[in-house]
CSV table of C-alpha atoms (C1' of nucleotides) in Angstrom, one decimal:
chain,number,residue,atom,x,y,z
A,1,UNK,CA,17.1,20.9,29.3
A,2,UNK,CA,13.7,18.7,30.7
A,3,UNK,CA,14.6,17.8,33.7
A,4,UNK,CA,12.8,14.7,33.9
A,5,UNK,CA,13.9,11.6,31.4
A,6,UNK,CA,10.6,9.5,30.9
A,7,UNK,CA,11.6,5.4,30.8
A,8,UNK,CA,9.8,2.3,30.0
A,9,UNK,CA,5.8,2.7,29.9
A,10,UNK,CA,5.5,6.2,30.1
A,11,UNK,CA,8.1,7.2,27.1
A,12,UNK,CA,6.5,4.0,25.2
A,13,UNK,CA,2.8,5.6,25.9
A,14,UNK,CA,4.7,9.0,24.7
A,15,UNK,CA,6.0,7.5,21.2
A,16,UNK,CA,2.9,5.5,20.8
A,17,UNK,CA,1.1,8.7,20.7
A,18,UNK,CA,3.2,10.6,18.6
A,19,UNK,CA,3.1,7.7,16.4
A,20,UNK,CA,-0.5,7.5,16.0
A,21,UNK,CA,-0.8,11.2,15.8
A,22,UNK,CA,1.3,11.3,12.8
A,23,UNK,CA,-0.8,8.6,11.3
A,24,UNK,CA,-3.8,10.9,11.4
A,25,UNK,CA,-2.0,13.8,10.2
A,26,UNK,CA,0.0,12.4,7.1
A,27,UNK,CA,-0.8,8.8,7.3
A,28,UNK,CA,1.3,6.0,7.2
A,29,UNK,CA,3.3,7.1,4.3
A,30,UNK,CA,4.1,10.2,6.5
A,31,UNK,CA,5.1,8.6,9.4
A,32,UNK,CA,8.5,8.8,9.9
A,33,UNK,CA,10.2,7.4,12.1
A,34,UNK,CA,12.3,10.7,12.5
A,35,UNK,CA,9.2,13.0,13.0
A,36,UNK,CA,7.8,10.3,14.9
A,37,UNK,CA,11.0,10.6,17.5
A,38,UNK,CA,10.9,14.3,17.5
A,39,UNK,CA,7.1,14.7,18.0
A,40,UNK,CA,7.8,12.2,21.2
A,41,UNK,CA,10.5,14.0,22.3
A,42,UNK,CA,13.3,11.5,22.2
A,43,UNK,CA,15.4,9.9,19.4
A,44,UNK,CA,15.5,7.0,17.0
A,45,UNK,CA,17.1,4.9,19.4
A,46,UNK,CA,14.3,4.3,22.0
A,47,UNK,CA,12.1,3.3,18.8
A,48,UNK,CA,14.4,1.2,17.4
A,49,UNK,CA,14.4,-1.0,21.0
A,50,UNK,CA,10.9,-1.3,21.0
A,51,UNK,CA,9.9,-2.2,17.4
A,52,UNK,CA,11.7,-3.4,14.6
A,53,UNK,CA,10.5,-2.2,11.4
A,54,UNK,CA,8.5,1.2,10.6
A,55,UNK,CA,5.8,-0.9,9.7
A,56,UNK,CA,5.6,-2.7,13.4
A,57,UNK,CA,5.1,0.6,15.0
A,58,UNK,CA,2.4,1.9,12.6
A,59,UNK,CA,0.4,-1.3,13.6
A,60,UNK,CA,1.4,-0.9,17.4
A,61,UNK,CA,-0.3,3.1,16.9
A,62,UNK,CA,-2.8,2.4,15.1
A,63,UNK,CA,-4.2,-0.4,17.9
A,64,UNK,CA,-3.5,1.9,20.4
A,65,UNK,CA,-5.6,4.7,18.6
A,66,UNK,CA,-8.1,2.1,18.1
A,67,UNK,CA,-10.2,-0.7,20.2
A,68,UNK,CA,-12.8,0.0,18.2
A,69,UNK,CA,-15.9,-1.8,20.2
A,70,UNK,CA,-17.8,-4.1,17.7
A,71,UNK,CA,-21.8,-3.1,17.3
A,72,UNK,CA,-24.3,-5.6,18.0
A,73,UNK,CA,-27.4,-3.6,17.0
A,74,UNK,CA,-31.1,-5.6,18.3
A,75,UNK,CA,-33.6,-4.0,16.8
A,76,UNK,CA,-36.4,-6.2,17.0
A,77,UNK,CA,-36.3,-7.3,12.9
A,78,UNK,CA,-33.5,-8.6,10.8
A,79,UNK,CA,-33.7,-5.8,8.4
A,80,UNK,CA,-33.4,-3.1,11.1
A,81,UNK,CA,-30.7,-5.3,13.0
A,82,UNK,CA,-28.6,-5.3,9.4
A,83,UNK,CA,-29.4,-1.5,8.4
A,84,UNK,CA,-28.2,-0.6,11.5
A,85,UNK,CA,-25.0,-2.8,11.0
A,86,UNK,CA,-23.8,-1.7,8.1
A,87,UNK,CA,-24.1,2.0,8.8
A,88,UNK,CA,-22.2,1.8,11.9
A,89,UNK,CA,-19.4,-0.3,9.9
A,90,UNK,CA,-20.0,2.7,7.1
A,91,UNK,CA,-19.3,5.4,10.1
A,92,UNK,CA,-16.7,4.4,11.4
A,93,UNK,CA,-14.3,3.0,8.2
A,94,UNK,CA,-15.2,6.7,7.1
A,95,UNK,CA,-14.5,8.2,10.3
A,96,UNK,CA,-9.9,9.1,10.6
A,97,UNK,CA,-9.9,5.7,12.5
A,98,UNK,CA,-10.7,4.2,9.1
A,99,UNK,CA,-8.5,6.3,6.9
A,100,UNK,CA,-5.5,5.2,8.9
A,101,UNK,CA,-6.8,1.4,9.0
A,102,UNK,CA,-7.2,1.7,4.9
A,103,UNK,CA,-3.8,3.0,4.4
A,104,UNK,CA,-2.2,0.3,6.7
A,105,UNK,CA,-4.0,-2.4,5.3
A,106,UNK,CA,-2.6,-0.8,1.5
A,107,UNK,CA,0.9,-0.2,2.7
A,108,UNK,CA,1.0,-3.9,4.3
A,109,UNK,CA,0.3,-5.8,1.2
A,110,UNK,CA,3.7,-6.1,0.4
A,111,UNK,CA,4.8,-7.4,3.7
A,112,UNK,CA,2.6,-10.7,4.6
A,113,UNK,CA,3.6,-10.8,8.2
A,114,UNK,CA,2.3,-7.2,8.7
A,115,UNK,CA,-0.9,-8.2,6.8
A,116,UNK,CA,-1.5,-11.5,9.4
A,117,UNK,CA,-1.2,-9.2,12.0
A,118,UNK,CA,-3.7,-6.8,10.9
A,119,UNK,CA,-6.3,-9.3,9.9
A,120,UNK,CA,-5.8,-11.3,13.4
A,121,UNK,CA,-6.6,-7.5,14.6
A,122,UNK,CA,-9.4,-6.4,12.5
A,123,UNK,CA,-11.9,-9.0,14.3
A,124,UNK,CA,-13.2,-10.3,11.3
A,125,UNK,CA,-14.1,-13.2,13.3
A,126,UNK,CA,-16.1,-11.6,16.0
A,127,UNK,CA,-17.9,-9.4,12.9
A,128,UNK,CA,-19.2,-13.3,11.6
A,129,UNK,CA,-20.6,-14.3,15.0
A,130,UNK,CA,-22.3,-10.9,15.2
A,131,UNK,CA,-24.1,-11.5,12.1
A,132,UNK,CA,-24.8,-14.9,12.6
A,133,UNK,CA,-26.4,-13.8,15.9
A,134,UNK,CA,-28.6,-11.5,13.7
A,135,UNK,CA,-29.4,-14.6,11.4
A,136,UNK,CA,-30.4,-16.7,14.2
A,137,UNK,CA,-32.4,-14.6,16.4
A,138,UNK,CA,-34.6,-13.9,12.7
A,139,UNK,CA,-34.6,-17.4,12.3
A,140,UNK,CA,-36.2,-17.9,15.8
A,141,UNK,CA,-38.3,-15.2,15.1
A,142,UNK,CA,-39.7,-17.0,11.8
A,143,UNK,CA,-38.7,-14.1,9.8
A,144,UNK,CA,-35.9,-16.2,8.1
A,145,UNK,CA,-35.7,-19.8,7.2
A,146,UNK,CA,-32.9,-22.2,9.6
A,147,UNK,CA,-31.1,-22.3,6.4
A,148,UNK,CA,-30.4,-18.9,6.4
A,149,UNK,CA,-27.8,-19.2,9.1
A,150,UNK,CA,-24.6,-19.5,7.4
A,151,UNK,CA,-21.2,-18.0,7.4
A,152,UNK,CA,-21.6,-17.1,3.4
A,153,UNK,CA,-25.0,-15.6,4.0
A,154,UNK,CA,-23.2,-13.5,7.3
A,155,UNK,CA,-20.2,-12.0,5.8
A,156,UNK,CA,-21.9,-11.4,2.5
A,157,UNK,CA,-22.8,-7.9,3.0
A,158,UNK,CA,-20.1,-6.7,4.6
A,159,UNK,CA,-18.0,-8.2,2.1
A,160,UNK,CA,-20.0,-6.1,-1.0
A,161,UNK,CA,-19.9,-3.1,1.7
A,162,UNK,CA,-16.0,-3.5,1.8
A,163,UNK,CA,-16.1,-3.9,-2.0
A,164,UNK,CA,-18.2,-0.5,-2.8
A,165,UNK,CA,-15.2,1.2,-0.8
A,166,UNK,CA,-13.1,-0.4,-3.6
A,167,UNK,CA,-15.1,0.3,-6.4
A,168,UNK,CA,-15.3,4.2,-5.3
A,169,UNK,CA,-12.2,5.8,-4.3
A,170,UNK,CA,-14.4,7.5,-1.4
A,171,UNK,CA,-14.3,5.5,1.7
A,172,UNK,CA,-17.9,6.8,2.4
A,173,UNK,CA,-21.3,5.4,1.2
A,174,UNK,CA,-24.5,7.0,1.1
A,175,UNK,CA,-26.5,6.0,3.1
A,176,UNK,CA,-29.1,5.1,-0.1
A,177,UNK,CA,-26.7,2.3,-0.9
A,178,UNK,CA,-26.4,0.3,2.5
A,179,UNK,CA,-30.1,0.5,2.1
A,180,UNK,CA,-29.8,-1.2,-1.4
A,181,UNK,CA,-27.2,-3.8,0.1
A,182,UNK,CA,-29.7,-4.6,2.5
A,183,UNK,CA,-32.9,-4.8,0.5
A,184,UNK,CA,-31.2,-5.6,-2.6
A,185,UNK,CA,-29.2,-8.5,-2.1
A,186,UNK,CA,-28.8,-9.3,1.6
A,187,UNK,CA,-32.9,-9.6,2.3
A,188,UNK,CA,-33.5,-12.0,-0.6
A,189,UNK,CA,-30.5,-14.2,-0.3
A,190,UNK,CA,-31.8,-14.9,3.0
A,191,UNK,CA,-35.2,-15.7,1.6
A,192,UNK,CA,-34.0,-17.5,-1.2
A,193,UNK,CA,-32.6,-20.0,1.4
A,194,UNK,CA,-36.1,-21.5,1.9
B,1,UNK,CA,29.4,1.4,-27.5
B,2,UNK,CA,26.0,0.5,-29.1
B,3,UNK,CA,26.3,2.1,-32.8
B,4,UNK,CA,22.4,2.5,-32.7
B,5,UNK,CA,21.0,5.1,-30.4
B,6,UNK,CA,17.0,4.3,-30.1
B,7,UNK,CA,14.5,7.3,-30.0
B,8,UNK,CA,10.9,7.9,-30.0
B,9,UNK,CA,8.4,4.7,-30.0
B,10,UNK,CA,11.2,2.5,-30.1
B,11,UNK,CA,12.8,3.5,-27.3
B,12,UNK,CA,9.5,4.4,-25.4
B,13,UNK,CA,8.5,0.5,-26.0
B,14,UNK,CA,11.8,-0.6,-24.6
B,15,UNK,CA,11.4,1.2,-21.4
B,16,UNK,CA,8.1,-0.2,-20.9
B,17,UNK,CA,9.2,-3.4,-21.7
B,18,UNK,CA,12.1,-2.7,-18.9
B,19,UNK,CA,9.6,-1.3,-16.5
B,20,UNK,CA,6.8,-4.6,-16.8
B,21,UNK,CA,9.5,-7.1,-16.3
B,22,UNK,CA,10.4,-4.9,-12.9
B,23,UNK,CA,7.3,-5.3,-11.9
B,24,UNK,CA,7.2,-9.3,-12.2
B,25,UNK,CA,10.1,-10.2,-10.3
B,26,UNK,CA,10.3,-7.4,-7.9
B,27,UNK,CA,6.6,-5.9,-7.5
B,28,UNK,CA,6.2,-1.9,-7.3
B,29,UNK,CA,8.0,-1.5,-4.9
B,30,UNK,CA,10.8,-3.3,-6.5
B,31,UNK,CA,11.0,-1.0,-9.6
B,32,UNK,CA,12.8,1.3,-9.0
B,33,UNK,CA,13.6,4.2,-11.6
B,34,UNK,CA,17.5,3.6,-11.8
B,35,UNK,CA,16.8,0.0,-12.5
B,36,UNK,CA,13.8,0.3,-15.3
B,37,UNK,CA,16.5,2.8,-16.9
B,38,UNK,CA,19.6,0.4,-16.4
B,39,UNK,CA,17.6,-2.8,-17.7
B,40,UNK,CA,16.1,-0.6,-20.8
B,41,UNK,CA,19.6,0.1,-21.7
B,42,UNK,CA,18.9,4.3,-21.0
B,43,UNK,CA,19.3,6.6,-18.3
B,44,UNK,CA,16.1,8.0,-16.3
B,45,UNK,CA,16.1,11.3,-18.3
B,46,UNK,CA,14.9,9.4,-21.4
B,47,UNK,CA,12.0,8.0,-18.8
B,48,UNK,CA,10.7,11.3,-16.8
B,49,UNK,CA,10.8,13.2,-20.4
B,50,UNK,CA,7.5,10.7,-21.0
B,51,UNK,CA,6.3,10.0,-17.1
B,52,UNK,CA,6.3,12.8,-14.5
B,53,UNK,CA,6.3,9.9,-11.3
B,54,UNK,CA,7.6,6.3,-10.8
B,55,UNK,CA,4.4,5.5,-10.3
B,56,UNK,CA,2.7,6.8,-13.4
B,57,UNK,CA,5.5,4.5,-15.3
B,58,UNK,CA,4.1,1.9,-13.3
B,59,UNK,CA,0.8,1.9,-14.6
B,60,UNK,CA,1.7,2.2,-18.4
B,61,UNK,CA,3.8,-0.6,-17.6
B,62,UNK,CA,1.6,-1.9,-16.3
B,63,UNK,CA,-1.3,-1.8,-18.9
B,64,UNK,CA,1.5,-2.5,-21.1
B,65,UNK,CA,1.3,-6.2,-20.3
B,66,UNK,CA,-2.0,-6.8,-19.7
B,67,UNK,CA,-4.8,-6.1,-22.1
B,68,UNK,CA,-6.6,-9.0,-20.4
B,69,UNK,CA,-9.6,-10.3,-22.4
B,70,UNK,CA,-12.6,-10.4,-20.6
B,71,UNK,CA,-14.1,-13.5,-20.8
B,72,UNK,CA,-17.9,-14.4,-21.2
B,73,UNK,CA,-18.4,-17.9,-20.7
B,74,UNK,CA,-22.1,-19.8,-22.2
B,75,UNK,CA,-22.0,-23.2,-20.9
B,76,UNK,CA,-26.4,-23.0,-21.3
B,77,UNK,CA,-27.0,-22.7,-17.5
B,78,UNK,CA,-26.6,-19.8,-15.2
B,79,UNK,CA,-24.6,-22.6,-12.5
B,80,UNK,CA,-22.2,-23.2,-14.7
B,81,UNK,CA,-21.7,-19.6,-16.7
B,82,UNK,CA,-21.3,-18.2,-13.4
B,83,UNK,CA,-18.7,-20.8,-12.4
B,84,UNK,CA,-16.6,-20.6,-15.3
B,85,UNK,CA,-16.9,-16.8,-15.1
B,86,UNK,CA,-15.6,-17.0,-10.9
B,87,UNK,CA,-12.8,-19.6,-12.0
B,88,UNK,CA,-11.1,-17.3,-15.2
B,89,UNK,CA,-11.1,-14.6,-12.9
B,90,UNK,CA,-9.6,-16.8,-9.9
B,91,UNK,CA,-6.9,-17.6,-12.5
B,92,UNK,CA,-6.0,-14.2,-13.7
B,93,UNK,CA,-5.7,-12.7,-10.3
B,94,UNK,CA,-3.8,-15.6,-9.2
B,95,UNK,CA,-1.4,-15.5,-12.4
B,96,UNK,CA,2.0,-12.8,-12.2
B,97,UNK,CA,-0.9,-10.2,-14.0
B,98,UNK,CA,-2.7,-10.3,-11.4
B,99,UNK,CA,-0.2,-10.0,-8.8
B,100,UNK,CA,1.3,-6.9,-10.4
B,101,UNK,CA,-2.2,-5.6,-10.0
B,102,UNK,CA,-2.7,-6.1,-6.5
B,103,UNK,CA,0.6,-4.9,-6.0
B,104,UNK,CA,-0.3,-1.7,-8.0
B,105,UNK,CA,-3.8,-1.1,-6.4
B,106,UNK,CA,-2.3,-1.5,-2.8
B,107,UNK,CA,0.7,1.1,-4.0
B,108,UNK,CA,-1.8,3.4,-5.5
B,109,UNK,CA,-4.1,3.7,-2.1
B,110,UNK,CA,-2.1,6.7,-1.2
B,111,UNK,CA,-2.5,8.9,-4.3
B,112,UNK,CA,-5.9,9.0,-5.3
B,113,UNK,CA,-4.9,10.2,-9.1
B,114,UNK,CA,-4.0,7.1,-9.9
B,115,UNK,CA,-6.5,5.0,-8.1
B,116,UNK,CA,-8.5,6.9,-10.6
B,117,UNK,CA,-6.6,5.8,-13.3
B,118,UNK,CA,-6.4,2.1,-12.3
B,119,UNK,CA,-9.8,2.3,-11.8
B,120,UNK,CA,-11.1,3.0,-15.4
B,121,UNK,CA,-8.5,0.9,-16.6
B,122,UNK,CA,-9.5,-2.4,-14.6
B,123,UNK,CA,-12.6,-2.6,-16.7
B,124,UNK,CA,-15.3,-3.2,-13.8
B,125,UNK,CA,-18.2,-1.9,-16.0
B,126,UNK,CA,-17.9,-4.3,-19.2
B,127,UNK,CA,-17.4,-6.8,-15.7
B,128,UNK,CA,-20.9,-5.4,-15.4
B,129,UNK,CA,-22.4,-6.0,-18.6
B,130,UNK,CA,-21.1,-9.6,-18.9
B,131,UNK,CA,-22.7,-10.7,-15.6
B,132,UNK,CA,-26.1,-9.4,-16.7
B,133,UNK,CA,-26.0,-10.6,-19.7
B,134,UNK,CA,-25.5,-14.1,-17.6
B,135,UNK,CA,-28.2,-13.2,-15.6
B,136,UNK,CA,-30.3,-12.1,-19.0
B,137,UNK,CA,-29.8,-14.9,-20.9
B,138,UNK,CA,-31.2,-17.3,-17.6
B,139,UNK,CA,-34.4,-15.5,-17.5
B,140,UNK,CA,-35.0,-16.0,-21.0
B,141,UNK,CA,-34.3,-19.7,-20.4
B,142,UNK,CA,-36.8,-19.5,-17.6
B,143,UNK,CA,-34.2,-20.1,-15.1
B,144,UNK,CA,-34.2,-16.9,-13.5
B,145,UNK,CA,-36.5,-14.6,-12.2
B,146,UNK,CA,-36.3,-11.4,-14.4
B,147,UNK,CA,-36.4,-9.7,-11.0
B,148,UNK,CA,-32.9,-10.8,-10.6
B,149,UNK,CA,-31.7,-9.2,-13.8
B,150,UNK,CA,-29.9,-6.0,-11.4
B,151,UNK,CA,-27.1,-4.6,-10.9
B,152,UNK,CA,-26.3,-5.5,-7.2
B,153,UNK,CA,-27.3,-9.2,-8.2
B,154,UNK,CA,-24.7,-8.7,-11.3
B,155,UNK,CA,-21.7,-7.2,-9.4
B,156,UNK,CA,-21.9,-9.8,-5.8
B,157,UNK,CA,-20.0,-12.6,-6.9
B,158,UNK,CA,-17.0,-11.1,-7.9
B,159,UNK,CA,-17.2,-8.7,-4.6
B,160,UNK,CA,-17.4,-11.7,-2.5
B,161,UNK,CA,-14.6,-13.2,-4.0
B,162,UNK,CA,-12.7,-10.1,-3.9
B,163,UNK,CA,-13.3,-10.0,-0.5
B,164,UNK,CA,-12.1,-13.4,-0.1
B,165,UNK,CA,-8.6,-12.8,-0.8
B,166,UNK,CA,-8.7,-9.8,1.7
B,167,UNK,CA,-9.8,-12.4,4.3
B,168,UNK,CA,-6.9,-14.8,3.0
B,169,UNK,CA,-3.7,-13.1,2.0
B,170,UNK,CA,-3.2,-15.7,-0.5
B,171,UNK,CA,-4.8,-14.1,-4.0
B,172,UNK,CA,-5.8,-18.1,-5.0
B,173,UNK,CA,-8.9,-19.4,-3.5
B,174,UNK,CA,-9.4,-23.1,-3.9
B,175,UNK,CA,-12.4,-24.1,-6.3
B,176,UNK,CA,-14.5,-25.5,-3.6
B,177,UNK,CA,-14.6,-21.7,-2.1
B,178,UNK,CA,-15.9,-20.6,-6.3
B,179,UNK,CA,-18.6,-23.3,-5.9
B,180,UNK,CA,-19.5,-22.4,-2.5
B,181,UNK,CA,-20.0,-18.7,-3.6
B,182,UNK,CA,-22.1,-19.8,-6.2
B,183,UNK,CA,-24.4,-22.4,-4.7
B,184,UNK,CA,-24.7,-20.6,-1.2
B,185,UNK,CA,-25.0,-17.3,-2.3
B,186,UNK,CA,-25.5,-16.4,-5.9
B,187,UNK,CA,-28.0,-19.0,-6.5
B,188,UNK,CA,-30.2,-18.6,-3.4
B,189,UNK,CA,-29.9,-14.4,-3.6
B,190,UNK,CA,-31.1,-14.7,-7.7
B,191,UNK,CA,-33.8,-17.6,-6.5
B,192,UNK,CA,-34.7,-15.1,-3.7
B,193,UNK,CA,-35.6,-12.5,-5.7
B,194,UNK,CA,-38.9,-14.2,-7.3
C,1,DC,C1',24.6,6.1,50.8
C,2,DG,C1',27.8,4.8,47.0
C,3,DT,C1',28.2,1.9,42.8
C,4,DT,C1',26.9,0.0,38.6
C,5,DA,C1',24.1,-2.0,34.9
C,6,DT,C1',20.6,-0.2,32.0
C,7,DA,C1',18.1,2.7,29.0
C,8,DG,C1',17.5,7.6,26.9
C,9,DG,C1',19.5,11.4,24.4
C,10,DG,C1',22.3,13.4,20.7
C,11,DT,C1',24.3,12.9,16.7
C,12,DA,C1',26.3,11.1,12.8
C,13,DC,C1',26.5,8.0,9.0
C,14,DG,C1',25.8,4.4,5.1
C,15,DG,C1',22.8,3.0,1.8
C,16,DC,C1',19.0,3.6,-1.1
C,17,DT,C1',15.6,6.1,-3.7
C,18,DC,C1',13.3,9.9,-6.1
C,19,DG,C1',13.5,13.7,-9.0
C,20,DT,C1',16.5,17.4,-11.2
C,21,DA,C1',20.4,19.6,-13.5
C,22,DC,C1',24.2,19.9,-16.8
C,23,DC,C1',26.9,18.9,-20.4
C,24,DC,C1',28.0,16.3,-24.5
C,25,DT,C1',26.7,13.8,-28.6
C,26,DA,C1',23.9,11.1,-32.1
C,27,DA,C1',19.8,11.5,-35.2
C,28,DG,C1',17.3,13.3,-38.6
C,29,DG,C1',14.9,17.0,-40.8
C,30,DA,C1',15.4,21.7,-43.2
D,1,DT,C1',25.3,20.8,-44.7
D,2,DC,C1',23.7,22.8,-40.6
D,3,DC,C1',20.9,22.9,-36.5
D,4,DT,C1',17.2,21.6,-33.6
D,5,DT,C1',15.9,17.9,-30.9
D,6,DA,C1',16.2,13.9,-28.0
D,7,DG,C1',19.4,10.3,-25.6
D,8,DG,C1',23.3,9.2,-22.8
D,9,DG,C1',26.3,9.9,-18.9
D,10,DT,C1',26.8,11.6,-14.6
D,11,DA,C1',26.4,14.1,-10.6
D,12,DC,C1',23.7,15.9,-7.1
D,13,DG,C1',20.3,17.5,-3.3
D,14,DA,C1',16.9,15.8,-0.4
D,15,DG,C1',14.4,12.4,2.3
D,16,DC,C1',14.1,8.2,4.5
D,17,DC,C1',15.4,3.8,7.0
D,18,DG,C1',18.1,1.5,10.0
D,19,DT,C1',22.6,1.3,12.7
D,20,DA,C1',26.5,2.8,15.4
D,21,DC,C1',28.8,5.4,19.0
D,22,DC,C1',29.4,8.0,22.9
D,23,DC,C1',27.6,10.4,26.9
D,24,DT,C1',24.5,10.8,30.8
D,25,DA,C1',20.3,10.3,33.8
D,26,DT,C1',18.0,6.8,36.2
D,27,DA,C1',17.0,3.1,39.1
D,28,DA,C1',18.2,-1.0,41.2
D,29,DC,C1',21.4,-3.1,44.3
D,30,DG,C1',25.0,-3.9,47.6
DNA sequence: CGTTATAGGGTACGGCTCGTACCCTAAGGA
DNA sequence: TCCTTAGGGTACGAGCCGTACCCTATAACG
């Protein structure tokens, strides 16, 4: 019938796309690999040679749907710089991008391999420098002690951010409790670092 | 072949008793309806007459074997109360029970009904009430600022150590990580709040 | 320009699981 | 004693994963 048979890059760019669609449509539990084949236009087979498991290809779409550019908000004062943080981080874990990266991270607990692979990709890491970047241009500033600067005191709010998502079903936050993290538990811990 | 044929509680216990020890060895995903059934010594009838999906099953089961006691340690300082407190809940969620949860909670991400249902049954709000009382009982020994008697103060510990075993797969953080949470940020963030 | 190894396409299948349907029989109350 | 109820046995449809097989388009290579 088509005429043309894609190979190599473009039908994997073809599946990868069909892959990630279905992850937004019916997320991961709906991706199958048979929908994913016939929304690509090809078959099983040409999956199968690329990734091994189900589970490998929902990672491979979902990082292709995703290069999510890490904020590194300068706002002149630490409480701004943090505000302005953890709304972004609130935006975009609400946003589809974030429903697909919540229901990955729940369907790879079983399978630890999966889970290293998502962590090494979430850029946790990069998340700590950009908060202790925050910390330390306050603490040259003189709005936060030297003490202050310190990877507990940096992944801290993002950590009871990641846990509010928990605690409520609903991925999204108002915007009245980032504002609480902030001046609630993220401002004084810094000043009671002195 | 068996002379007795076991209805009602008896038989409802048995199951659920069948369905828990699935759920040690082989996690949720392990538990599969033919096999709860087989090991209870019925057939799944018996089971969806009383549970409409495998996975409501695999909450009864699951509170079934936990009806962990919440503990609410009083060592006469607010170091070492919160300590103990951070080290009996390392413990559970490290032991099989806790495990089983994880399992559960990841499982449950998809259907939001029983995320519900876990929820309320994971007991975060008498969690709540036994941190402030912590935090109640220090500012009555002077040790506290009554400032830090709140709710965010209350619920950060146990978010950062949630958190922790995101960052790690493993569920068992070592004790130096408990004391760090403690002395780097509880302490400083209640201190801070003068 | 012809030949040949490679990779896609089509399709079918085994194995597993969930949830449902039937039919038969033990249990226990009326 | 009879009769309603609930268990037991079994089979089945549907959906999914991962694999196998066979045929053909494609591209590299002689």
């Amino acid at each position: 019938m088509s005429g043309r048979r894609r190979r190599g890059e473009e039908l994997e760019q073809a599946i990868l796309r069909a892959a990630a669609e279905e992850l937004r449509e019916s997320g991961y539990a709906g991706m199958t690999m048979d929908r994913v084949a016939a929304r690509a236009g090809t078959n099983k087979n040409a999956i199968y040679r690329r990734w091994p498991h189900r589970a490998a290809l929902g990672i491979a779409a979902y990082r292709h749907l995703s290069d999510a550019a890490l904020p590194n908000p300068d706002t002149g004062s630490l409480r701004g710089d943090a505000l302005e943080m953890l709304r972004q981080i609130n935006a975009t874990w609400s946003s589809p991008h974030g429903a697909v990266l919540r229901d990955l991270l729940a369907a790879a607990a079983d399978e630890p391999e999966l889970l290293t692979l998502m962590r090494e990709r979430s850029g946790a890491d990069s998340m700590d420098r950009v908060w202790l970047g925050m910390l330390e241009r306050a603490a040259a500033r003189g709005e936060a002690p030297a003490a202050a600067v310190h990877h507990r005191v940096a992944t801290t709010p993002v950590m009871v951010l990641r846990a509010e998502y928990a605690v409520r079903g609903n991925p999204s936050v108002p915007d009245q409790v980032l504002v609480e993290i902030v001046d609630e538990v993220f401002l004084p811990l810094v000043r009671g670092r002195g």
